[in-house]
Amino acid sequence: MRCPFCGNVDTQVKDSRPAEDHAAIRRRRFCPACAGRFTTYERVQLRDLVVIKSNGRREEFGRDKLERSIRIALQKRPIDPERIDQMISGIVRRLESMGETDIKSDTIGEIVMESLARIDTVAYVRFASVYKNFQAADDFDKFVSELRPDNSPEE
């Protein structure tokens, strides 16, 4: 593994342990050239996935891109980082086990929204605001009102 600090290709593994509910291996590495320390993760990849965007463009699926968007939605929310990692791993496993290598971005968005709705409604609304491209406060109001249970006054 190449050192991210100096580019040396001869790095050493100092510690390995399971991560993300045993779906990955976390490795602490050391570079003898610059004495830098860094962490890498090793995961099983069942198949190479391709995302089909709404405009028809195709791009390679990136776990990092998925993780970034989920972490932005969950920013400053009281969710354990390990739970977030488990959720991301679960989403990726679900996508890989769908049997298709080409997956529409809408499908990914719906799966992410479903997962976020289960752990944090604020993050769910944040993600939905970008995913559904809210343009005005009324869009938020309508979306949030659909989340609320029926509060009609009883007479």
mmCIF file of C-alpha atoms in Angstrom:
data_model
loop_
_atom_site.group_PDB
_atom_site.id
_atom_site.type_symbol
_atom_site.label_atom_id
_atom_site.label_comp_id
_atom_site.label_asym_id
_atom_site.label_seq_id
_atom_site.Cartn_x
_atom_site.Cartn_y
_atom_site.Cartn_z
ATOM 1 C CA MET A 1 0.000 0.000 0.000
ATOM 2 C CA ARG A 2 1.396 3.376 -1.036
ATOM 3 C CA CYS A 3 2.041 5.899 1.746
ATOM 4 C CA PRO A 4 -0.312 8.893 1.341
ATOM 5 C CA PHE A 5 2.338 11.227 2.781
ATOM 6 C CA CYS A 6 5.530 10.412 0.854
ATOM 7 C CA GLY A 7 4.426 7.915 -1.818
ATOM 8 C CA ASN A 8 6.638 5.073 -0.567
ATOM 9 C CA VAL A 9 5.221 1.687 -1.664
ATOM 10 C CA ASP A 10 6.870 -0.273 1.146
ATOM 11 C CA THR A 11 4.521 0.263 4.114
ATOM 12 C CA GLN A 12 4.014 -2.078 7.035
ATOM 13 C CA VAL A 13 0.810 -3.293 8.704
ATOM 14 C CA LYS A 14 1.025 -2.677 12.475
ATOM 15 C CA ASP A 15 -2.489 -3.719 13.528
ATOM 16 C CA SER A 16 -5.499 -5.405 11.889
ATOM 17 C CA ARG A 17 -8.975 -5.811 13.294
ATOM 18 C CA PRO A 18 -12.525 -6.354 12.046
ATOM 19 C CA ALA A 19 -14.592 -3.259 11.333
ATOM 20 C CA GLU A 20 -18.104 -2.378 10.200
ATOM 21 C CA ASP A 21 -19.706 -5.368 11.878
ATOM 22 C CA HIS A 22 -17.095 -7.755 10.401
ATOM 23 C CA ALA A 23 -17.799 -6.539 6.848
ATOM 24 C CA ALA A 24 -14.325 -5.001 6.549
ATOM 25 C CA ILE A 25 -10.824 -5.182 7.994
ATOM 26 C CA ARG A 26 -9.292 -2.044 9.461
ATOM 27 C CA ARG A 27 -5.503 -1.922 9.129
ATOM 28 C CA ARG A 28 -3.173 0.555 10.849
ATOM 29 C CA ARG A 29 -0.120 1.052 8.673
ATOM 30 C CA PHE A 30 3.318 2.588 9.179
ATOM 31 C CA CYS A 31 5.673 4.029 6.590
ATOM 32 C CA PRO A 32 9.349 3.414 7.454
ATOM 33 C CA ALA A 33 10.469 6.133 5.020
ATOM 34 C CA CYS A 34 8.627 9.095 6.590
ATOM 35 C CA ALA A 35 7.338 7.520 9.854
ATOM 36 C CA GLY A 36 3.770 8.376 8.836
ATOM 37 C CA ARG A 37 0.857 6.368 10.190
ATOM 38 C CA PHE A 38 -2.445 5.849 8.378
ATOM 39 C CA THR A 39 -5.487 3.581 8.306
ATOM 40 C CA THR A 40 -6.835 1.515 5.423
ATOM 41 C CA TYR A 41 -9.994 -0.573 5.111
ATOM 42 C CA GLU A 42 -10.294 -3.800 3.161
ATOM 43 C CA ARG A 43 -13.777 -4.877 1.996
ATOM 44 C CA VAL A 44 -15.222 -7.650 -0.107
ATOM 45 C CA GLN A 45 -16.498 -6.387 -3.438
ATOM 46 C CA LEU A 46 -18.936 -8.820 -5.004
ATOM 47 C CA ARG A 47 -19.287 -7.084 -8.363
ATOM 48 C CA ASP A 48 -18.423 -3.837 -10.094
ATOM 49 C CA LEU A 49 -21.526 -1.676 -10.065
ATOM 50 C CA VAL A 50 -22.399 1.014 -12.599
ATOM 51 C CA VAL A 51 -24.755 3.869 -11.727
ATOM 52 C CA ILE A 52 -27.140 5.040 -14.428
ATOM 53 C CA LYS A 53 -27.843 8.722 -13.812
ATOM 54 C CA SER A 54 -31.230 10.306 -14.553
ATOM 55 C CA ASN A 55 -29.773 11.898 -17.722
ATOM 56 C CA GLY A 56 -28.648 8.451 -18.960
ATOM 57 C CA ARG A 57 -24.974 8.999 -18.203
ATOM 58 C CA ARG A 58 -23.178 6.009 -16.677
ATOM 59 C CA GLU A 59 -20.502 6.144 -14.000
ATOM 60 C CA GLU A 60 -18.738 3.656 -11.788
ATOM 61 C CA PHE A 61 -20.369 3.232 -8.360
ATOM 62 C CA GLY A 62 -18.304 4.853 -5.648
ATOM 63 C CA ARG A 63 -18.764 3.770 -2.053
ATOM 64 C CA ASP A 64 -16.887 6.917 -1.001
ATOM 65 C CA LYS A 65 -19.408 9.145 -2.791
ATOM 66 C CA LEU A 66 -22.296 7.313 -1.116
ATOM 67 C CA GLU A 67 -20.598 7.583 2.273
ATOM 68 C CA ARG A 68 -19.912 11.310 1.795
ATOM 69 C CA SER A 69 -23.554 12.118 0.993
ATOM 70 C CA ILE A 70 -24.826 10.073 3.948
ATOM 71 C CA ARG A 71 -22.334 11.665 6.352
ATOM 72 C CA ILE A 72 -23.372 15.136 5.155
ATOM 73 C CA ALA A 73 -27.021 14.306 5.880
ATOM 74 C CA LEU A 74 -26.049 12.968 9.323
ATOM 75 C CA GLN A 75 -23.694 15.834 10.164
ATOM 76 C CA LYS A 76 -24.038 16.949 13.815
ATOM 77 C CA ARG A 77 -26.686 14.288 14.483
ATOM 78 C CA PRO A 78 -26.373 12.051 17.576
ATOM 79 C CA ILE A 79 -25.701 8.860 15.599
ATOM 80 C CA ASP A 80 -22.824 6.543 16.513
ATOM 81 C CA PRO A 81 -20.207 6.492 13.701
ATOM 82 C CA GLU A 82 -20.136 2.695 13.826
ATOM 83 C CA ARG A 83 -23.892 2.616 13.173
ATOM 84 C CA ILE A 84 -23.343 4.858 10.144
ATOM 85 C CA ASP A 85 -20.645 2.487 8.829
ATOM 86 C CA GLN A 86 -22.984 -0.476 9.325
ATOM 87 C CA MET A 87 -25.756 1.329 7.453
ATOM 88 C CA ILE A 88 -23.442 2.162 4.530
ATOM 89 C CA SER A 89 -22.153 -1.432 4.377
ATOM 90 C CA GLY A 90 -25.748 -2.692 4.431
ATOM 91 C CA ILE A 91 -26.710 -0.415 1.542
ATOM 92 C CA VAL A 92 -23.707 -1.527 -0.519
ATOM 93 C CA ARG A 93 -24.404 -5.222 0.198
ATOM 94 C CA ARG A 94 -28.033 -4.700 -0.795
ATOM 95 C CA LEU A 95 -26.988 -3.059 -4.082
ATOM 96 C CA GLU A 96 -24.438 -5.801 -4.831
ATOM 97 C CA SER A 97 -26.945 -8.557 -4.098
ATOM 98 C CA MET A 98 -29.629 -7.129 -6.401
ATOM 99 C CA GLY A 99 -28.248 -9.274 -9.210
ATOM 100 C CA GLU A 100 -27.754 -6.322 -11.559
ATOM 101 C CA THR A 101 -24.510 -4.531 -12.318
ATOM 102 C CA ASP A 102 -26.340 -1.476 -13.708
ATOM 103 C CA ILE A 103 -28.323 0.359 -11.029
ATOM 104 C CA LYS A 104 -30.373 3.507 -11.521
ATOM 105 C CA SER A 105 -29.438 6.429 -9.296
ATOM 106 C CA ASP A 106 -33.125 6.674 -8.294
ATOM 107 C CA THR A 107 -32.934 3.161 -6.840
ATOM 108 C CA ILE A 108 -29.870 4.069 -4.806
ATOM 109 C CA GLY A 109 -31.534 7.262 -3.586
ATOM 110 C CA GLU A 110 -34.653 5.399 -2.461
ATOM 111 C CA ILE A 111 -32.598 2.792 -0.588
ATOM 112 C CA VAL A 112 -30.581 5.526 1.154
ATOM 113 C CA MET A 113 -33.749 7.417 2.108
ATOM 114 C CA GLU A 114 -35.305 4.228 3.468
ATOM 115 C CA SER A 115 -32.195 3.564 5.583
ATOM 116 C CA LEU A 116 -31.967 7.140 6.859
ATOM 117 C CA ALA A 117 -35.672 7.208 7.752
ATOM 118 C CA ARG A 118 -35.069 4.269 10.095
ATOM 119 C CA ILE A 119 -32.266 5.924 12.053
ATOM 120 C CA ASP A 120 -32.825 9.713 11.950
ATOM 121 C CA THR A 121 -35.719 11.742 10.534
ATOM 122 C CA VAL A 122 -33.712 14.984 10.381
ATOM 123 C CA ALA A 123 -31.041 13.314 8.228
ATOM 124 C CA TYR A 124 -33.833 11.766 6.156
ATOM 125 C CA VAL A 125 -35.309 15.210 5.438
ATOM 126 C CA ARG A 126 -31.863 16.682 4.725
ATOM 127 C CA PHE A 127 -31.061 13.940 2.219
ATOM 128 C CA ALA A 128 -34.532 14.156 0.663
ATOM 129 C CA SER A 129 -34.161 17.910 0.181
ATOM 130 C CA VAL A 130 -31.175 17.317 -2.109
ATOM 131 C CA TYR A 131 -32.384 14.059 -3.655
ATOM 132 C CA LYS A 132 -35.848 15.406 -4.473
ATOM 133 C CA ASN A 133 -34.397 18.817 -5.389
ATOM 134 C CA PHE A 134 -36.540 21.009 -3.138
ATOM 135 C CA GLN A 135 -36.772 24.516 -4.582
ATOM 136 C CA ALA A 136 -38.764 26.393 -1.928
ATOM 137 C CA ALA A 137 -39.825 26.233 1.710
ATOM 138 C CA ASP A 138 -43.208 24.925 0.559
ATOM 139 C CA ASP A 139 -41.462 21.798 -0.741
ATOM 140 C CA PHE A 140 -40.061 21.172 2.750
ATOM 141 C CA ASP A 141 -43.415 21.873 4.363
ATOM 142 C CA LYS A 142 -45.240 19.457 2.090
ATOM 143 C CA PHE A 143 -42.622 16.727 2.575
ATOM 144 C CA VAL A 144 -42.535 17.096 6.378
ATOM 145 C CA SER A 145 -46.332 17.180 6.623
ATOM 146 C CA GLU A 146 -46.383 13.768 4.924
ATOM 147 C CA LEU A 147 -44.090 12.471 7.698
ATOM 148 C CA ARG A 148 -46.332 13.632 10.537
ATOM 149 C CA PRO A 149 -49.093 11.414 11.818
ATOM 150 C CA ASP A 150 -52.593 12.706 11.210
ATOM 151 C CA ASN A 151 -53.181 15.357 13.889
ATOM 152 C CA SER A 152 -56.703 16.328 12.961
ATOM 153 C CA PRO A 153 -58.542 17.771 15.994
ATOM 154 C CA GLU A 154 -61.292 15.604 17.422
ATOM 155 C CA GLU A 155 -64.520 17.339 18.326
#
